[in-house]
Amino acid sequence: MGDYYGYFLSVHIVFVISWMAGLFYILSLFIYHTEANDKPEPDRSILVGQFLKMEATLWKIIATPAMIISVLAGASMLYINPTLLEADWMMVKLGFVVALIIYHFICQRIVKQLKAGIYKMNSFQLRLWRELATIFMVAIVFTVILKSAVNWIYGLIGMMGLAFVIMFAVKAYKRYREKNSK
């Protein structure tokens, strides 16, 4: 396999963690940015300006570089050990990774929209959107760790259950916030 595989694996894990942290945090910023837009002046201008700076910095310096390094390290591992591509679990993982990359670029579009003052999603929708990253992360980790031991039917049921629990939690949190804001 080569002496370098472990190094690429280590880099891959570190930058996947950084990438996921960036995705989780950028969505929190989107939520607060969207909610700040409803504040009276001068609070609105101050908060929106600050969120725009934070979003741009996070996206350009952490999230996107972490995604690129994650993908390059992962591709390097596949180059060093191409037999991984013969494993069914790797194809499933790569499918989730492609979906996560698409998710990343949709978030990039949201960064640009918010910069332009375009608010297409409310804070509740953004909270649900943020949880999709959690579902991708859980799916990837379970696929990689369990490999062929994963029974796909139970896996699918588990993912649907996780999505249901997350949606319920987001709705419960919304009700809690609305109740406490009165």
PDB file of N, CA and C in Angstrom, residues 26-71:
ATOM      1  N   ILE A  26     -21.061  27.663   8.990  1.00  0.00           N
ATOM      2  CA  ILE A  26     -21.573  28.597   7.982  1.00  0.00           C
ATOM      3  C   ILE A  26     -23.100  28.615   8.010  1.00  0.00           C
ATOM      4  N   LEU A  27     -23.713  27.459   8.239  1.00  0.00           N
ATOM      5  CA  LEU A  27     -25.173  27.431   8.296  1.00  0.00           C
ATOM      6  C   LEU A  27     -25.685  28.168   9.526  1.00  0.00           C
ATOM      7  N   SER A  28     -24.969  28.074  10.643  1.00  0.00           N
ATOM      8  CA  SER A  28     -25.359  28.852  11.824  1.00  0.00           C
ATOM      9  C   SER A  28     -25.261  30.340  11.526  1.00  0.00           C
ATOM     10  N   LEU A  29     -24.196  30.732  10.828  1.00  0.00           N
ATOM     11  CA  LEU A  29     -24.064  32.141  10.442  1.00  0.00           C
ATOM     12  C   LEU A  29     -25.199  32.564   9.519  1.00  0.00           C
ATOM     13  N   PHE A  30     -25.577  31.699   8.568  1.00  0.00           N
ATOM     14  CA  PHE A  30     -26.701  32.015   7.675  1.00  0.00           C
ATOM     15  C   PHE A  30     -27.972  32.255   8.484  1.00  0.00           C
ATOM     16  N   ILE A  31     -28.203  31.399   9.474  1.00  0.00           N
ATOM     17  CA  ILE A  31     -29.407  31.518  10.300  1.00  0.00           C
ATOM     18  C   ILE A  31     -29.409  32.854  11.038  1.00  0.00           C
ATOM     19  N   TYR A  32     -28.314  33.162  11.719  1.00  0.00           N
ATOM     20  CA  TYR A  32     -28.238  34.413  12.472  1.00  0.00           C
ATOM     21  C   TYR A  32     -28.265  35.626  11.551  1.00  0.00           C
ATOM     22  N   HIS A  33     -27.637  35.506  10.392  1.00  0.00           N
ATOM     23  CA  HIS A  33     -27.639  36.591   9.396  1.00  0.00           C
ATOM     24  C   HIS A  33     -29.075  36.865   8.941  1.00  0.00           C
ATOM     25  N   THR A  34     -29.797  35.804   8.634  1.00  0.00           N
ATOM     26  CA  THR A  34     -31.186  35.949   8.185  1.00  0.00           C
ATOM     27  C   THR A  34     -32.045  36.571   9.281  1.00  0.00           C
ATOM     28  N   GLU A  35     -31.842  36.132  10.513  1.00  0.00           N
ATOM     29  CA  GLU A  35     -32.613  36.700  11.625  1.00  0.00           C
ATOM     30  C   GLU A  35     -32.221  38.149  11.887  1.00  0.00           C
ATOM     31  N   ALA A  36     -30.949  38.494  11.676  1.00  0.00           N
ATOM     32  CA  ALA A  36     -30.492  39.878  11.874  1.00  0.00           C
ATOM     33  C   ALA A  36     -31.156  40.821  10.885  1.00  0.00           C
ATOM     34  N   ASN A  37     -31.516  40.307   9.730  1.00  0.00           N
ATOM     35  CA  ASN A  37     -32.160  41.128   8.707  1.00  0.00           C
ATOM     36  C   ASN A  37     -33.513  41.667   9.183  1.00  0.00           C
ATOM     37  N   ASP A  38     -34.096  41.010  10.175  1.00  0.00           N
ATOM     38  CA  ASP A  38     -35.388  41.452  10.714  1.00  0.00           C
ATOM     39  C   ASP A  38     -35.252  42.449  11.862  1.00  0.00           C
ATOM     40  N   LYS A  39     -34.045  42.762  12.280  1.00  0.00           N
ATOM     41  CA  LYS A  39     -33.811  43.691  13.399  1.00  0.00           C
ATOM     42  C   LYS A  39     -34.010  45.130  12.931  1.00  0.00           C
ATOM     43  N   PRO A  40     -34.333  46.027  13.859  1.00  0.00           N
ATOM     44  CA  PRO A  40     -34.446  47.449  13.497  1.00  0.00           C
ATOM     45  C   PRO A  40     -33.050  48.053  13.287  1.00  0.00           C
ATOM     46  N   GLU A  41     -33.010  49.147  12.560  1.00  0.00           N
ATOM     47  CA  GLU A  41     -31.745  49.876  12.372  1.00  0.00           C
ATOM     48  C   GLU A  41     -31.382  50.573  13.671  1.00  0.00           C
ATOM     49  N   PRO A  42     -30.154  50.776  14.006  1.00  0.00           N
ATOM     50  CA  PRO A  42     -28.940  50.471  13.256  1.00  0.00           C
ATOM     51  C   PRO A  42     -28.432  49.047  13.489  1.00  0.00           C
ATOM     52  N   ASP A  43     -29.128  48.290  14.377  1.00  0.00           N
ATOM     53  CA  ASP A  43     -28.683  46.922  14.681  1.00  0.00           C
ATOM     54  C   ASP A  43     -28.574  46.066  13.422  1.00  0.00           C
ATOM     55  N   ARG A  44     -29.581  46.187  12.551  1.00  0.00           N
ATOM     56  CA  ARG A  44     -29.595  45.382  11.341  1.00  0.00           C
ATOM     57  C   ARG A  44     -28.333  45.582  10.526  1.00  0.00           C
ATOM     58  N   SER A  45     -27.999  46.811  10.223  1.00  0.00           N
ATOM     59  CA  SER A  45     -26.822  47.100   9.380  1.00  0.00           C
ATOM     60  C   SER A  45     -25.532  46.604  10.020  1.00  0.00           C
ATOM     61  N   ILE A  46     -25.416  46.817  11.326  1.00  0.00           N
ATOM     62  CA  ILE A  46     -24.202  46.388  12.030  1.00  0.00           C
ATOM     63  C   ILE A  46     -24.081  44.865  12.008  1.00  0.00           C
ATOM     64  N   LEU A  47     -25.161  44.172  12.357  1.00  0.00           N
ATOM     65  CA  LEU A  47     -25.131  42.713  12.405  1.00  0.00           C
ATOM     66  C   LEU A  47     -24.935  42.094  11.019  1.00  0.00           C
ATOM     67  N   VAL A  48     -25.689  42.566  10.036  1.00  0.00           N
ATOM     68  CA  VAL A  48     -25.568  42.020   8.680  1.00  0.00           C
ATOM     69  C   VAL A  48     -24.151  42.222   8.158  1.00  0.00           C
ATOM     70  N   GLY A  49     -23.581  43.403   8.376  1.00  0.00           N
ATOM     71  CA  GLY A  49     -22.207  43.662   7.942  1.00  0.00           C
ATOM     72  C   GLY A  49     -21.215  42.708   8.590  1.00  0.00           C
ATOM     73  N   GLN A  50     -21.394  42.471   9.877  1.00  0.00           N
ATOM     74  CA  GLN A  50     -20.491  41.556  10.584  1.00  0.00           C
ATOM     75  C   GLN A  50     -20.656  40.124  10.091  1.00  0.00           C
ATOM     76  N   PHE A  51     -21.900  39.690   9.891  1.00  0.00           N
ATOM     77  CA  PHE A  51     -22.124  38.331   9.403  1.00  0.00           C
ATOM     78  C   PHE A  51     -21.547  38.137   8.002  1.00  0.00           C
ATOM     79  N   LEU A  52     -21.654  39.149   7.156  1.00  0.00           N
ATOM     80  CA  LEU A  52     -21.066  39.048   5.811  1.00  0.00           C
ATOM     81  C   LEU A  52     -19.560  38.833   5.883  1.00  0.00           C
ATOM     82  N   LYS A  53     -18.888  39.553   6.770  1.00  0.00           N
ATOM     83  CA  LYS A  53     -17.438  39.378   6.930  1.00  0.00           C
ATOM     84  C   LYS A  53     -17.111  37.984   7.448  1.00  0.00           C
ATOM     85  N   MET A  54     -17.852  37.538   8.448  1.00  0.00           N
ATOM     86  CA  MET A  54     -17.598  36.219   9.037  1.00  0.00           C
ATOM     87  C   MET A  54     -17.840  35.104   8.023  1.00  0.00           C
ATOM     88  N   GLU A  55     -18.923  35.222   7.254  1.00  0.00           N
ATOM     89  CA  GLU A  55     -19.237  34.205   6.249  1.00  0.00           C
ATOM     90  C   GLU A  55     -18.148  34.129   5.186  1.00  0.00           C
ATOM     91  N   ALA A  56     -17.717  35.292   4.697  1.00  0.00           N
ATOM     92  CA  ALA A  56     -16.688  35.312   3.651  1.00  0.00           C
ATOM     93  C   ALA A  56     -15.385  34.707   4.155  1.00  0.00           C
ATOM     94  N   THR A  57     -14.984  35.081   5.362  1.00  0.00           N
ATOM     95  CA  THR A  57     -13.738  34.569   5.924  1.00  0.00           C
ATOM     96  C   THR A  57     -13.809  33.064   6.145  1.00  0.00           C
ATOM     97  N   LEU A  58     -14.883  32.600   6.770  1.00  0.00           N
ATOM     98  CA  LEU A  58     -15.051  31.170   7.020  1.00  0.00           C
ATOM     99  C   LEU A  58     -15.039  30.386   5.713  1.00  0.00           C
ATOM    100  N   TRP A  59     -15.741  30.898   4.711  1.00  0.00           N
ATOM    101  CA  TRP A  59     -15.868  30.167   3.459  1.00  0.00           C
ATOM    102  C   TRP A  59     -14.545  30.093   2.702  1.00  0.00           C
ATOM    103  N   LYS A  60     -13.864  31.240   2.611  1.00  0.00           N
ATOM    104  CA  LYS A  60     -12.634  31.301   1.813  1.00  0.00           C
ATOM    105  C   LYS A  60     -11.421  30.701   2.515  1.00  0.00           C
ATOM    106  N   ILE A  61     -11.371  30.792   3.832  1.00  0.00           N
ATOM    107  CA  ILE A  61     -10.162  30.392   4.554  1.00  0.00           C
ATOM    108  C   ILE A  61     -10.276  29.013   5.193  1.00  0.00           C
ATOM    109  N   ILE A  62     -11.496  28.578   5.519  1.00  0.00           N
ATOM    110  CA  ILE A  62     -11.636  27.284   6.202  1.00  0.00           C
ATOM    111  C   ILE A  62     -12.412  26.265   5.368  1.00  0.00           C
ATOM    112  N   ALA A  63     -13.673  26.538   5.084  1.00  0.00           N
ATOM    113  CA  ALA A  63     -14.548  25.521   4.506  1.00  0.00           C
ATOM    114  C   ALA A  63     -14.090  25.039   3.126  1.00  0.00           C
ATOM    115  N   THR A  64     -13.864  25.959   2.206  1.00  0.00           N
ATOM    116  CA  THR A  64     -13.495  25.540   0.849  1.00  0.00           C
ATOM    117  C   THR A  64     -12.098  24.920   0.794  1.00  0.00           C
ATOM    118  N   PRO A  65     -11.073  25.510   1.418  1.00  0.00           N
ATOM    119  CA  PRO A  65      -9.771  24.823   1.420  1.00  0.00           C
ATOM    120  C   PRO A  65      -9.836  23.437   2.079  1.00  0.00           C
ATOM    121  N   ALA A  66     -10.605  23.310   3.159  1.00  0.00           N
ATOM    122  CA  ALA A  66     -10.734  22.009   3.821  1.00  0.00           C
ATOM    123  C   ALA A  66     -11.393  20.992   2.894  1.00  0.00           C
ATOM    124  N   MET A  67     -12.399  21.419   2.125  1.00  0.00           N
ATOM    125  CA  MET A  67     -13.036  20.512   1.173  1.00  0.00           C
ATOM    126  C   MET A  67     -12.025  20.057   0.121  1.00  0.00           C
ATOM    127  N   ILE A  68     -11.288  20.998  -0.425  1.00  0.00           N
ATOM    128  CA  ILE A  68     -10.317  20.675  -1.480  1.00  0.00           C
ATOM    129  C   ILE A  68      -9.253  19.705  -0.964  1.00  0.00           C
ATOM    130  N   ILE A  69      -8.704  19.984   0.210  1.00  0.00           N
ATOM    131  CA  ILE A  69      -7.666  19.112   0.772  1.00  0.00           C
ATOM    132  C   ILE A  69      -8.244  17.739   1.110  1.00  0.00           C
ATOM    133  N   SER A  70      -9.481  17.687   1.623  1.00  0.00           N
ATOM    134  CA  SER A  70     -10.137  16.402   1.910  1.00  0.00           C
ATOM    135  C   SER A  70     -10.250  15.555   0.652  1.00  0.00           C
ATOM    136  N   VAL A  71     -10.720  16.181  -0.417  1.00  0.00           N
ATOM    137  CA  VAL A  71     -10.912  15.456  -1.675  1.00  0.00           C
ATOM    138  C   VAL A  71      -9.566  15.014  -2.252  1.00  0.00           C
TER     139      VAL A  71
END
